[in-house]
Every structure is written in C-alpha cells, then in structure tokens.
XYZ file of C-alpha atoms in Angstrom:
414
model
C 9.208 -32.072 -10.630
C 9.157 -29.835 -13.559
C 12.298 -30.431 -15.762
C 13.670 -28.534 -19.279
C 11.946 -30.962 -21.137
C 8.478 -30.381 -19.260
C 8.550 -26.806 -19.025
C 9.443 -24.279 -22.414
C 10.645 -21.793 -19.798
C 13.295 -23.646 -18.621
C 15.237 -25.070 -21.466
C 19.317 -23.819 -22.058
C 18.431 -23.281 -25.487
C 16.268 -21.325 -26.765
C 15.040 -20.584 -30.332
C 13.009 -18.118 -32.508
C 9.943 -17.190 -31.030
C 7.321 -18.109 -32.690
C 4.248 -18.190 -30.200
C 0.773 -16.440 -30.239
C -0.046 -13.294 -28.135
C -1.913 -15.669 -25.574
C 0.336 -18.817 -25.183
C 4.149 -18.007 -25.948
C 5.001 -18.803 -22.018
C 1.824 -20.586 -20.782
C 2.624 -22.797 -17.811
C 1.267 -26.277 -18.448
C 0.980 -26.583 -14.328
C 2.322 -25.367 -11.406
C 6.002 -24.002 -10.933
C 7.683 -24.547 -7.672
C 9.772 -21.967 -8.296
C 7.228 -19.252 -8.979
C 4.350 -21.030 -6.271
C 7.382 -20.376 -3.490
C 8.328 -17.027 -4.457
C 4.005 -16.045 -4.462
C 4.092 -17.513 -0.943
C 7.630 -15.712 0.421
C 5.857 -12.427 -0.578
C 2.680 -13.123 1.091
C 4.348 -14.161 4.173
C 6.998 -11.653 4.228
C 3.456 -9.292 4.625
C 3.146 -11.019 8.176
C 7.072 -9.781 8.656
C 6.286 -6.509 7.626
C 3.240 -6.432 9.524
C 5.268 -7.729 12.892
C 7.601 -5.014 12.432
C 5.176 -1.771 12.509
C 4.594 -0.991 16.321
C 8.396 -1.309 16.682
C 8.801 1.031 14.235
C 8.280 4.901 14.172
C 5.746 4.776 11.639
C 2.037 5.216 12.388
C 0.133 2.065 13.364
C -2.489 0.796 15.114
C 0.005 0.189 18.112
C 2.757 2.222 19.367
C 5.400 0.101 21.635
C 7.628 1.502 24.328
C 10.421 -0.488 22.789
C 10.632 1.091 19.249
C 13.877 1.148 17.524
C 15.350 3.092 13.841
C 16.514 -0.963 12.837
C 12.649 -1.546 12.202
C 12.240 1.171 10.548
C 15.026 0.057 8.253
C 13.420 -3.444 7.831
C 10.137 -1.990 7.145
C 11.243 -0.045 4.483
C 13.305 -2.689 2.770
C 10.418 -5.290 2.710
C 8.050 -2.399 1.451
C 10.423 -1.443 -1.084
C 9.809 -4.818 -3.418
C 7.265 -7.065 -1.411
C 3.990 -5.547 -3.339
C 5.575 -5.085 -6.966
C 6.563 -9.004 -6.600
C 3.393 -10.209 -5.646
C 1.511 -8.594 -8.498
C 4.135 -8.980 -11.204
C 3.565 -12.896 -10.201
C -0.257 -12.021 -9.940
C -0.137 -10.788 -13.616
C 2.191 -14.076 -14.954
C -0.156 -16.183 -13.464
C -3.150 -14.660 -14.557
C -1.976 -14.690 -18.066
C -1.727 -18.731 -17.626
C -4.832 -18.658 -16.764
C -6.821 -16.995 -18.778
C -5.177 -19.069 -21.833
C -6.109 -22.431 -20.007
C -9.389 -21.408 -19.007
C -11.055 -18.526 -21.221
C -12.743 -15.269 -20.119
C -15.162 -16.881 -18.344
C -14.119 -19.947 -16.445
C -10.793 -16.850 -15.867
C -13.547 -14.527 -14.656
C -15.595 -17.160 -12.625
C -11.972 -18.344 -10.914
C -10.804 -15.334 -9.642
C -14.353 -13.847 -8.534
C -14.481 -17.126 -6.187
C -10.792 -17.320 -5.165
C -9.794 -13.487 -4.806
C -13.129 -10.960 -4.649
C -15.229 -14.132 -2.718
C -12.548 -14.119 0.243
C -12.362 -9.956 0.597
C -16.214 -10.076 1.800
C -16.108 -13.538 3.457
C -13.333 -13.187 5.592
C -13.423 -9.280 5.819
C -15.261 -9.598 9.426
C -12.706 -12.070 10.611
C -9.822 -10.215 9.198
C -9.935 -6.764 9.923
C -12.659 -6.391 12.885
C -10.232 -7.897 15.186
C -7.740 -4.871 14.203
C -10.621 -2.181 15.044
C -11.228 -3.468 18.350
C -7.506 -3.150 19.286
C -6.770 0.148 17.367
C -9.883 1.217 20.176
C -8.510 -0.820 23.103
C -5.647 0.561 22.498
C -7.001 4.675 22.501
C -8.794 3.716 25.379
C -5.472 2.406 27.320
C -3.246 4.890 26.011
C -4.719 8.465 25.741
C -1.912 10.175 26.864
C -0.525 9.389 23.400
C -1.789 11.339 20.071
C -4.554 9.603 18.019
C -4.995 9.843 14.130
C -7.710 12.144 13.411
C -10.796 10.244 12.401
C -11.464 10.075 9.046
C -14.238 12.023 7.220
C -14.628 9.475 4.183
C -17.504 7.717 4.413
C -15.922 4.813 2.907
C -13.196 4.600 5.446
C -15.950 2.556 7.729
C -15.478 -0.076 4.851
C -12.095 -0.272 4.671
C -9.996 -3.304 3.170
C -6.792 -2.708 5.430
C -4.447 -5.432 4.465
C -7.129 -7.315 2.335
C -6.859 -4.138 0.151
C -4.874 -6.709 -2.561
C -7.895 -8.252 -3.232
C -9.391 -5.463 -4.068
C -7.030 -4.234 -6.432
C -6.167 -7.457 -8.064
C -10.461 -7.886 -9.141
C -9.652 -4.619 -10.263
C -6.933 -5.370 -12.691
C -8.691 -8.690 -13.694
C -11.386 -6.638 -15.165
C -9.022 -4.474 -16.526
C -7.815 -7.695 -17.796
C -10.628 -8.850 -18.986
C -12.084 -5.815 -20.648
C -8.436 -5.558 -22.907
C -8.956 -9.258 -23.270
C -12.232 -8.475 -25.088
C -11.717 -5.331 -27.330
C -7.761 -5.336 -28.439
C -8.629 -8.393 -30.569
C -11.353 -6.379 -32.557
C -8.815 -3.390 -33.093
C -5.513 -4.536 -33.539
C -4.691 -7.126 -36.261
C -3.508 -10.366 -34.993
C 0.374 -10.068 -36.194
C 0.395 -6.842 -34.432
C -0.521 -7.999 -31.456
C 1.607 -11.060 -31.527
C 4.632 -8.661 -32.563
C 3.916 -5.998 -30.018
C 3.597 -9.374 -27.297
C 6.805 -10.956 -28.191
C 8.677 -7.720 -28.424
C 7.350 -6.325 -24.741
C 7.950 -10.368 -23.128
C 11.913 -9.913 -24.884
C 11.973 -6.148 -23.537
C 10.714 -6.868 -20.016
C 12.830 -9.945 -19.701
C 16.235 -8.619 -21.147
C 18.648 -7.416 -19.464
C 17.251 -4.011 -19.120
C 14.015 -5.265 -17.743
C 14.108 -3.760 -14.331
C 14.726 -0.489 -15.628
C 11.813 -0.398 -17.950
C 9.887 -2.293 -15.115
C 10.759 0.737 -12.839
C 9.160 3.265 -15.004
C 5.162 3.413 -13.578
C 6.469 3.069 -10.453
C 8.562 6.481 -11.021
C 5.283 7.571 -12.716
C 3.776 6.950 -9.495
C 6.474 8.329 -7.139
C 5.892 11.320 -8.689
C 2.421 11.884 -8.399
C 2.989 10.510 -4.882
C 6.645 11.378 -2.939
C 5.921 10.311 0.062
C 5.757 6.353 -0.673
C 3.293 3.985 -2.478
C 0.547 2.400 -0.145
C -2.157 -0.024 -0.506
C -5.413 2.622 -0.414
C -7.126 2.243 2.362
C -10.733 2.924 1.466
C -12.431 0.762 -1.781
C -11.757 4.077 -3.589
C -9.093 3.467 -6.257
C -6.068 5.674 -5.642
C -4.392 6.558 -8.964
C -0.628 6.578 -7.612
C -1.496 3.189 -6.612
C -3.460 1.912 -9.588
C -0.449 3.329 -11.683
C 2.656 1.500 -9.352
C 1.047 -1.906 -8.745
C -1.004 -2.392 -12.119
C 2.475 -1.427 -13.850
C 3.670 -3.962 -12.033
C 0.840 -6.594 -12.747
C 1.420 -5.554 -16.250
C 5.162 -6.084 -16.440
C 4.123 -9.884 -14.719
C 1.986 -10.347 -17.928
C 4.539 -9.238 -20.064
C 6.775 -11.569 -19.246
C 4.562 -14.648 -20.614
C 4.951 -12.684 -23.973
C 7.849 -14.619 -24.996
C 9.161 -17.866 -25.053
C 11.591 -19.661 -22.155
C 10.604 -16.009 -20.129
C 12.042 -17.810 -16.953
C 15.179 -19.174 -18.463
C 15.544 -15.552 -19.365
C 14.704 -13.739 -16.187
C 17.079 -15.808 -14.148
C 20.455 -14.426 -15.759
C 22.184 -12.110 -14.047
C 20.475 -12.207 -10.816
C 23.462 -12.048 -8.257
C 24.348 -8.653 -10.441
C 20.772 -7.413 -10.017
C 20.633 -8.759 -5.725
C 24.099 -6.631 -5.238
C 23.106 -3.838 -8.021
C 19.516 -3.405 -5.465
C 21.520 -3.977 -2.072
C 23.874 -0.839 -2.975
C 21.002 1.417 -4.317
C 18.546 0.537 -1.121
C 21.163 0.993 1.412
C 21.414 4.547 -0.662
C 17.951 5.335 -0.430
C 17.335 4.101 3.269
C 20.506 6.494 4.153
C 18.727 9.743 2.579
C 15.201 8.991 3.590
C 14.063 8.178 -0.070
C 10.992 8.217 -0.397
C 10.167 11.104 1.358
C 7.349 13.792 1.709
C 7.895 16.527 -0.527
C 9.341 19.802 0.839
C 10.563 23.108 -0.808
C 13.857 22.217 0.865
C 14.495 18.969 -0.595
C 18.282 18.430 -1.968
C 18.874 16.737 -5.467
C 19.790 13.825 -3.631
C 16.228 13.000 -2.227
C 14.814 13.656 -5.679
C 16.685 11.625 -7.214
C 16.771 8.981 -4.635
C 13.171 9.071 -4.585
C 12.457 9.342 -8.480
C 14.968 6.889 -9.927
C 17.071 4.911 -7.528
C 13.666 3.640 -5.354
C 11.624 2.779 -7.958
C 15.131 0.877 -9.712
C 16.119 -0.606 -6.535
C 12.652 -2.190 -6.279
C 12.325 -3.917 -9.575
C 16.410 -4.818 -9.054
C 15.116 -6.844 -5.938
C 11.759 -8.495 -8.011
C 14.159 -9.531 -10.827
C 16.467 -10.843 -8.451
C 14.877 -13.169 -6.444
C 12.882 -14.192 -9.310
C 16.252 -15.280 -11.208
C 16.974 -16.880 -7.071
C 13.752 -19.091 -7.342
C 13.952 -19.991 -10.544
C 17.101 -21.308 -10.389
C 17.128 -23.255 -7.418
C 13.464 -24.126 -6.676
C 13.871 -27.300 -9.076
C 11.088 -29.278 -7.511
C 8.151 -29.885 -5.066
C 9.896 -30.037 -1.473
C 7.318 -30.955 1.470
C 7.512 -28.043 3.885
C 7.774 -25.147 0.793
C 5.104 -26.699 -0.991
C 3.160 -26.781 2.379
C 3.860 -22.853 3.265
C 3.587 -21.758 -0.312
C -0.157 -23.026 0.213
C -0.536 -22.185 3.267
C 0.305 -18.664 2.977
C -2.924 -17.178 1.615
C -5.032 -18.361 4.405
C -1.890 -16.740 6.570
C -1.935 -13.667 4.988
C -5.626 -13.450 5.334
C -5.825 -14.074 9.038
C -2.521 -12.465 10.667
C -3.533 -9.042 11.209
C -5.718 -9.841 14.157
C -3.213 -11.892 15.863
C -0.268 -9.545 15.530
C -2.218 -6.773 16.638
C -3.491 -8.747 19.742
C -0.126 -9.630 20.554
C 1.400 -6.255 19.938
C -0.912 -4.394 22.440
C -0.156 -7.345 25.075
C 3.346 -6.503 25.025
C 3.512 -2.904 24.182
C 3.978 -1.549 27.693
C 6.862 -4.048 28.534
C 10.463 -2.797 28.633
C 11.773 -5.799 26.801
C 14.240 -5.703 23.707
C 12.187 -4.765 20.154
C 13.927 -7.936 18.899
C 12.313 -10.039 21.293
C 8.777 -8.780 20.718
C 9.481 -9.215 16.940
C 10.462 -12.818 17.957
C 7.380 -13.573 20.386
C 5.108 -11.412 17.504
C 5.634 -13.207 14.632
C 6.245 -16.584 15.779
C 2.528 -16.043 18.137
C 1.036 -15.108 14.814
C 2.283 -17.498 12.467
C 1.840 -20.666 14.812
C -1.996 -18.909 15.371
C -2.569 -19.136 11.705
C -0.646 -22.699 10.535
C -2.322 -24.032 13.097
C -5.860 -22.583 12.354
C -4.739 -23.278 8.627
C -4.230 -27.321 9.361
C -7.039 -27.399 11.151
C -9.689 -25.374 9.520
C -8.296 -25.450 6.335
C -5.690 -27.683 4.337
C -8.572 -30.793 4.419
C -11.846 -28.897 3.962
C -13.662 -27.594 1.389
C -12.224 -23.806 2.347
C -9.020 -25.083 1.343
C -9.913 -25.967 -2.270
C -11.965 -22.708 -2.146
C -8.933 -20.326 -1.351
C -6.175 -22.717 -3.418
C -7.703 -24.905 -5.558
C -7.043 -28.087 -3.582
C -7.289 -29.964 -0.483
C -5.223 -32.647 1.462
C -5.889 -35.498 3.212
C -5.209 -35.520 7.002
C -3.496 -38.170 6.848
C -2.085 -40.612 3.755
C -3.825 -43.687 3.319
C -1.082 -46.821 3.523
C -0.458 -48.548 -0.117
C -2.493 -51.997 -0.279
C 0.396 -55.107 -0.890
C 0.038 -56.090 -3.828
C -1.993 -59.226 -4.737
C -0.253 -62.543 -4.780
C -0.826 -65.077 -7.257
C -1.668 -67.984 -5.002
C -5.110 -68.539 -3.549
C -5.482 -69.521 -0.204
C-alpha cells in the first residue's frame, strides 16, 4: 500500500521545491494508481482493436454488421488512449533512469521493450497477414487496399509499432541524458525542471500538453496514427514524443501526483463536452478546400485539448482512488502487456469467423473481445505469469500457487 507518508507525491501538503533535475518526483516503487492506469490503456488497445471491422474505417476485416456507434467508440478511445500510454511511458522512464543510470536504463528497456518487438513480432502480427489474405481471397467482390510500394511495409510493426517508437524516444532520452549536463549549468537545469513539472502539472497543464499534438494535427489533418512501416513519421514523432515528454515533465516537481489529481471531474466533463463536439463535426478530418471554420478549429484546438482533458482526467481518477494493491487490478495491470502483445491475431481470427453473419455489431463486439481476451489471460497464466517470460516482459514472476505458512514452532519437545 503506498500511503502520504511513503510516497512525496501524495502528501496534502506540499512545500518549496527544492529537488534536483533527476529526482524531484522519483517513485521509490511501484504506484497502483499509475501501474492500473498503464494497464487500462494497454487493454483499452484490445477494445479499440475489437471495434474496427464494425466500424467504417479501413481494416483488415470488413463485417456485414457495421454500425456509425463504432465508429463513435473508435474515435473516442483513439482520441486519448496513445497520449496516456506514453505520457505514463515518459514518468516512468524518468524513475528509472534515476534508480538505475544510463546504462542499467538502457540495458532495461532494450530487454523489456525493443527485445519483445523482434521476439514476438512472428507471433504477433503474422497471424494478422494470413487473415488480411484469407480474407481477399473470400471476399473479392469487395475493394482491396492497394499494395504498398515501400519496401519496408513487408516489415511492418502493426500494433507492436509502440515499441518501436518508445526505443526511439529512450535514445532520444538517453542522448539528452548525456549532453544537456555538459551545456547547461546545473541550476539551470534544475530551474528550467521544476518550472516545466509546476507548468505541466498546474492547472493549465492540458492546454500546454495539447500543444505538439496541434503541432502535429497540423502537419497531419486527417488524424495521428501509429506509422506503419519502421520509418519514423514526423507527425507522429512530434504528437506522441510531446506526449512522452509532457510524462517526463511531470517528475520535474515535487508531490506531481498530488498535483495532477485536482480538478479532474472539471477536466472528465470539460473533455466529454469538447469530444462529443468534435465527433459531431468529423474533427479530425482530411483536409479539403471546402472545409468550414468549424472543422479547423475542431481539428486544430478542441481535438488535440479534448485529448490531454481526458489524460489529465483519468490520471487525477487513478490517483485518487487507486490507494492500494487490489488482487484482480494488480493481476490485469500485469497481465496486460503480454495481452496487448498477443490480441491482434485472435481478434482478427474471430472477426473473419463472424463477418458474414447477420447478427447485431454489439454481439460480435461481445463474442470478439471476450474470445480474445480469455485467448490471451489464459495463454498469459499459462505461458507466462510463472515463467521466466514473465519476469522478462514485467520484471517479475508468480508462483502458481502460494505455498501454506509453516505453524509456528512450539516450545515443547516431543
């Protein structure tokens, strides 16, 4: 259980700052708070994921059954799911390069982020080649995407394509980590720190949060997505390292948690009102010469706002209530990696088997994602929590089963 007293970050009171650059919100351990919310987004992935063929956005399979609601729940989730997980990427990783240095940092993440993307690469994403082909095969009368001419398109990361990025912004990371010191003066640094960790946590955090990702709408109108080749994509690099960035940040002051939990219902019902605004005109959208002032600004301030509004939100939501280890979070929240890793394959398999029936969307969402995530907990238990992969991919493992406490020895010999 991590209490005010154990953790600087979530004391009531809180006084001057006076912390270095590298340790003014350093988690001793693990947060429950923080550990849930990393797993929600990764899981919420598998949602998203679920969703697509029942949506009328391109995907690998196109169901009979498609309906505009999933297009509306694909869009929400896609809106803050990605700019969550890396803001809590960069937090974390700012933890951890304190505790561990540049090079037990460097040698942590190669193994438990780069390591998986080639390991489980052939697990992961051949299963969603075959079915994208099964599914051609089966289906010509519908329109296929024209294959690509990119050479590195034969390599690509699909849903892995995190990975990619995050070893990206690690040696980004690690690079700054290296030559900033032998620039900048240390007082300067530790100023600049504390006075980014109070801007980004402050009440107008979200709005300064929001501006690379407005950098990036820009450059990009049409949405923000994962690239799909090993090729860096700039609008990309620009809206999710902003938001690993602004996840750094926010260890640049002390009690950064106790801070970023105020006024999250205002922020939850500030991003409800602006994404219901931005879902109703089509925000983002591809650019056209005919686009009103409406879409503009829908897509170039009131997207990118509504998105941090949600991050900021259901941080302040987990920080405030996710007091302490609970069995079945703490077992998802580690769980979910291996989940995220895995899924695609499944939901794809299950999403060509039923894409020809006439039944309800909501029911193939159902019989989707529950298929998919009892395929991977299961697979997860088995293969995973108790063996060596699962202190490879978290850091830990469990027993199968606890051993019974010994009674205690008696004074009295028999």
């Amino acid at each position: 259980m991590v209490t005010a007293d154990a953790h600087p970050n979530l004391t009531t009171k809180e006084p001057m700052p006076t912390p270095s650059a590298a340790t003014a919100s350093v988690p001793a351990h693990r947060l429950p708070s923080l550990d849930a919310l990393r797993g929600f987004a990764l899981l919420l992935g598998v949602v998203l994921h679920s969703l697509m063929s029942l949506s009328t956005i391109p995907w690998v399979v196109t169901d009979v059954s498609r309906a505009p609601v999933a297009d509306a729940l694909v869009g929400w989730i896609h809106l803050f799911r990605v700019p969550l997980f890396f803001a809590l990427a960069g937090y974390f990783a700012r933890a951890a390069l304190a505790r561990k240095g540049p090079r037990g940092f460097a040698a942590d993440r190669g193994k438990r982020i780069l390591l998986p993307l080639l390991v489980f690469w052939p697990v992961a994403v051949l299963p969603v080649i075959v079915v994208a082909i099964a599914f051609a095969i089966t289906h010509p009368q519908l329109p296929a995407a024209p294959p690509s001419d990119d050479p590195l398109a034969i390599g690509t990361p699909a849903h892995l394509w995190f990975l990619w990025s995050l070893s990206q912004f690690y040696l980004v990371l690690l690079a700054a980590h290296w030559l900033i010191p032998r620039i900048v003066p240390l007082a300067l640094r530790e100023r600049c720190s504390v006075g980014l960790g109070r801007a980004f946590t402050g009440p107008l955090g979200p709005l300064w949060a929001a501006v690379p990702f407005a950098v990036a709408l820009w450059l990009q109108p049409s949405g923000i997505v994962g690239p799909a080749t090993l090729r860096p994509e700039l609008p990309a690099s620009i809206a999710f390292g902003g938001a690993f960035w602004v996840g750094w940040c926010w260890g640049g002051v002390a009690h950064a948690l106790n801070r970023l939990r105020r006024h999250w219902p205002a922020r939850l019902a500030a991003a409800a009102v602006l994404t219901i605004g931005c879902l109703i005109v089509s925000a983002p959208a591809a650019p056209s010469s005919g686009d009103s002032p409406a879409v503009l600004i829908a897509t170039l301030v009131a997207y990118p706002l509504a998105a941090w509004l949600w991050v900021y939100g259901l941080v302040g939501v987990a920080v405030t209530y996710v007091h302490r280890e609970r069995p079945v979070v703490r077992y998802l929240a580690d769980a979910s990696y291996w989940v995220y890793l895995t899924h695609l394959g499944w939901v794809c398999t299950l999403q060509l088997a039923l894409a020809d029936l006439g039944w309800p969307w909501a029911l193939k969402f159902v019989v989707i994602l529950g298929g998919s995530l009892a395929a991977t907990l299961l697979t997860y238990q088995v293969l995973v929590r108790a063996t060596p992969i699962g202190r490879w991919l978290n850091g830990r493992t469990y027993p199968t089963r606890q051993r019974p406490e010994r009674p205690a020895a008696t004074a009295t010999a028999r």
